[in-house]
Short mmCIF file of C-alpha atoms in Angstrom, two decimals:
data_model
loop_
_atom_site.label_atom_id
_atom_site.label_comp_id
_atom_site.label_asym_id
_atom_site.label_seq_id
_atom_site.Cartn_x
_atom_site.Cartn_y
_atom_site.Cartn_z
CA UNK A 126 83.41 112.86 105.59
CA UNK A 127 86.90 111.84 104.61
CA UNK A 128 88.28 110.47 107.87
CA UNK A 129 91.98 111.04 106.97
CA UNK A 130 91.84 114.16 104.80
CA UNK A 131 93.20 116.46 107.50
CA UNK A 132 96.98 116.16 107.78
CA UNK A 133 96.89 116.62 111.57
CA UNK A 134 94.51 113.69 111.89
CA UNK A 135 96.84 111.50 109.79
CA UNK A 136 99.62 111.83 112.36
CA UNK A 137 97.49 110.72 115.31
CA UNK A 138 96.03 107.27 115.86
CA UNK A 139 92.51 106.71 114.56
CA UNK A 140 90.27 104.39 116.52
CA UNK A 141 87.23 102.32 115.67
CA UNK A 142 85.10 105.00 117.34
CA UNK A 143 86.38 107.57 114.83
CA UNK A 144 84.84 105.87 111.78
CA UNK A 145 81.33 105.45 110.45
CA UNK A 146 79.81 103.83 107.40
CA UNK A 147 80.38 105.99 104.34
CA UNK A 148 83.73 107.46 105.39
CA UNK A 149 86.22 107.34 102.55
CA UNK A 150 89.99 107.45 102.77
CA UNK A 151 91.82 108.33 99.56
CA UNK A 152 95.47 107.70 98.80
CA UNK A 153 98.02 109.56 96.80
CA UNK A 154 99.26 108.02 93.56
CA UNK A 155 101.87 105.45 92.72
CA UNK A 156 103.65 105.42 89.35
CA UNK A 157 104.24 102.00 87.75
CA UNK A 158 107.25 101.46 85.51
CA UNK A 159 108.18 98.51 83.28
CA UNK A 160 111.35 98.12 85.36
CA UNK A 161 109.32 97.89 88.56
CA UNK A 162 107.01 95.32 86.99
CA UNK A 163 109.92 93.16 85.82
CA UNK A 164 111.84 93.37 89.09
CA UNK A 165 108.84 92.36 91.19
CA UNK A 166 107.97 89.52 88.81
CA UNK A 167 111.54 88.17 88.78
CA UNK A 168 111.27 87.73 92.54
CA UNK A 169 107.64 86.74 93.07
CA UNK A 170 105.76 85.91 89.87
CA UNK A 171 108.23 85.02 87.07
CA UNK A 172 105.77 84.60 84.20
CA UNK A 173 106.39 85.78 80.60
CA UNK A 174 103.77 88.56 80.60
CA UNK A 175 105.47 90.18 83.61
CA UNK A 176 109.15 89.77 82.57
CA UNK A 177 109.66 89.71 78.82
CA UNK A 178 108.01 92.22 76.48
CA UNK A 179 108.39 89.96 73.42
CA UNK A 180 106.96 86.93 75.23
CA UNK A 181 104.16 89.13 76.67
CA UNK A 182 102.97 89.79 73.10
CA UNK A 183 102.09 86.09 72.82
CA UNK A 184 99.85 86.11 75.89
CA UNK A 185 96.20 87.17 76.16
CA UNK A 186 97.40 90.63 77.33
CA UNK A 187 99.48 91.27 74.21
CA UNK A 188 101.90 93.42 76.21
CA UNK A 189 103.89 93.58 79.43
CA UNK A 190 101.55 93.75 82.49
CA UNK A 191 102.11 93.75 86.20
CA UNK A 192 101.40 90.78 88.43
CA UNK A 193 98.11 90.83 90.28
CA UNK A 194 100.18 90.19 93.44
CA UNK A 195 102.10 93.40 92.72
CA UNK A 196 98.88 95.32 92.30
CA UNK A 197 97.75 94.09 95.71
CA UNK A 198 101.13 95.06 97.26
CA UNK A 199 100.94 98.55 95.72
CA UNK A 200 97.38 98.96 97.02
CA UNK A 201 98.59 98.11 100.51
CA UNK A 202 101.44 100.61 100.17
CA UNK A 203 99.06 103.32 99.02
CA UNK A 204 96.78 102.84 102.04
CA UNK A 205 99.69 102.63 104.50
CA UNK A 206 101.04 105.92 103.07
CA UNK A 207 97.50 107.44 103.29
CA UNK A 208 97.60 106.69 107.03
CA UNK A 209 94.37 104.73 106.76
CA UNK A 210 94.21 104.43 110.55
CA UNK A 211 96.25 107.47 111.37
CA UNK A 212 99.22 106.34 113.51
CA UNK A 213 97.75 102.91 114.16
CA UNK A 214 98.94 99.96 112.09
CA UNK A 215 96.74 98.24 109.55
CA UNK A 216 96.02 94.73 110.83
CA UNK A 217 93.98 92.47 108.56
CA UNK A 218 91.54 89.90 109.81
CA UNK A 219 90.11 88.97 106.40
CA UNK A 220 90.44 89.89 102.75
CA UNK A 221 87.66 88.69 100.45
CA UNK A 222 85.94 89.24 97.10
CA UNK A 223 89.18 90.05 95.35
CA UNK A 224 88.61 90.90 91.68
CA UNK A 225 91.09 92.06 89.04
CA UNK A 226 89.13 94.22 86.58
CA UNK A 227 92.00 95.12 84.26
CA UNK A 228 95.74 94.59 84.28
CA UNK A 229 98.20 97.04 85.66
CA UNK A 230 100.43 98.39 82.90
CA UNK A 231 103.70 100.29 82.65
CA UNK A 232 102.89 103.98 82.86
CA UNK A 233 99.86 103.51 85.07
CA UNK A 234 99.40 105.80 88.02
CA UNK A 235 97.49 103.90 90.68
CA UNK A 236 95.48 105.25 93.58
CA UNK A 237 93.29 103.59 96.16
CA UNK A 238 90.11 104.47 98.02
CA UNK A 239 88.85 102.66 101.08
CA UNK A 240 85.21 103.12 101.94
CA UNK A 241 83.99 102.16 105.42
CA UNK A 242 81.03 99.78 105.11
CA UNK A 243 80.55 99.14 108.84
CA UNK A 244 82.28 98.99 112.19
CA UNK A 245 81.47 96.67 115.01
CA UNK A 246 82.94 95.98 118.46
CA UNK A 247 84.58 92.68 119.27
CA UNK A 248 82.39 90.38 121.34
CA UNK A 249 85.31 89.07 123.37
CA UNK A 250 87.74 92.06 123.64
CA UNK A 251 86.54 95.59 124.51
CA UNK A 252 89.87 97.11 123.42
CA UNK A 253 89.27 96.34 119.70
CA UNK A 254 86.68 95.88 117.05
CA UNK A 255 86.34 95.27 113.34
CA UNK A 256 86.02 97.61 110.41
CA UNK A 257 84.78 96.38 107.02
CA UNK A 258 86.06 98.28 103.98
CA UNK A 259 85.51 98.22 100.28
CA UNK A 260 88.87 98.95 98.66
CA UNK A 261 89.07 100.06 95.07
CA UNK A 262 92.27 100.66 93.13
CA UNK A 263 92.07 102.77 89.98
CA UNK A 264 94.43 103.93 87.28
CA UNK A 265 95.07 107.44 85.87
CA UNK A 266 91.94 107.12 83.68
CA UNK A 267 89.79 106.42 86.76
CA UNK A 268 89.30 102.85 85.44
CA UNK A 269 88.92 100.25 88.16
CA UNK A 270 91.91 97.91 88.28
CA UNK A 271 91.20 95.99 91.49
CA UNK A 272 88.43 95.70 94.06
CA UNK A 273 88.46 93.81 97.35
CA UNK A 274 86.78 93.69 100.76
CA UNK A 275 88.90 94.13 103.84
CA UNK A 276 88.05 93.42 107.47
CA UNK A 277 90.55 95.10 109.78
CA UNK A 278 91.17 94.71 113.53
CA UNK A 279 91.07 98.26 114.88
CA UNK A 280 91.70 99.39 118.48
CA UNK A 281 88.93 101.23 120.31
CA UNK A 282 89.47 104.29 122.49
CA UNK A 283 89.04 101.88 125.44
CA UNK A 284 92.43 100.40 124.49
CA UNK A 285 94.05 103.76 125.28
CA UNK A 286 92.51 104.02 128.75
CA UNK A 287 93.05 100.39 129.90
#
């Protein structure tokens, strides 16, 4: 099952009770440009391989590449736009096992997939629980760019009735 494939579901809140292990939520795509890479880097990660094409040739990448922080931000944007939790906000409790598999480059078209690993109720609050996800970001060649594990705080249907 793809929990958020149906457009009508995307508009309505999704609750912890609506997900099960194996559900996958896929995003649309995000086009990366050299200008976007440079503008992000100038503000947040001003290193030569992100700002200056000539200087980037002297790095291990040999070309202009996006910041890993930008790749993370784009991944978040992709999953927000995919309405990962329908109309409910994405609230992180933990992000772990972050791994950059390859750099993000100008011309890349990124997409993200979040696979539900497990859900579990909170022991102290019956109006919420936790959902563990494996998030994978890929490029237009279906090459893995980034993987990470997310634990989200997700409301339960009990929250609606209390």
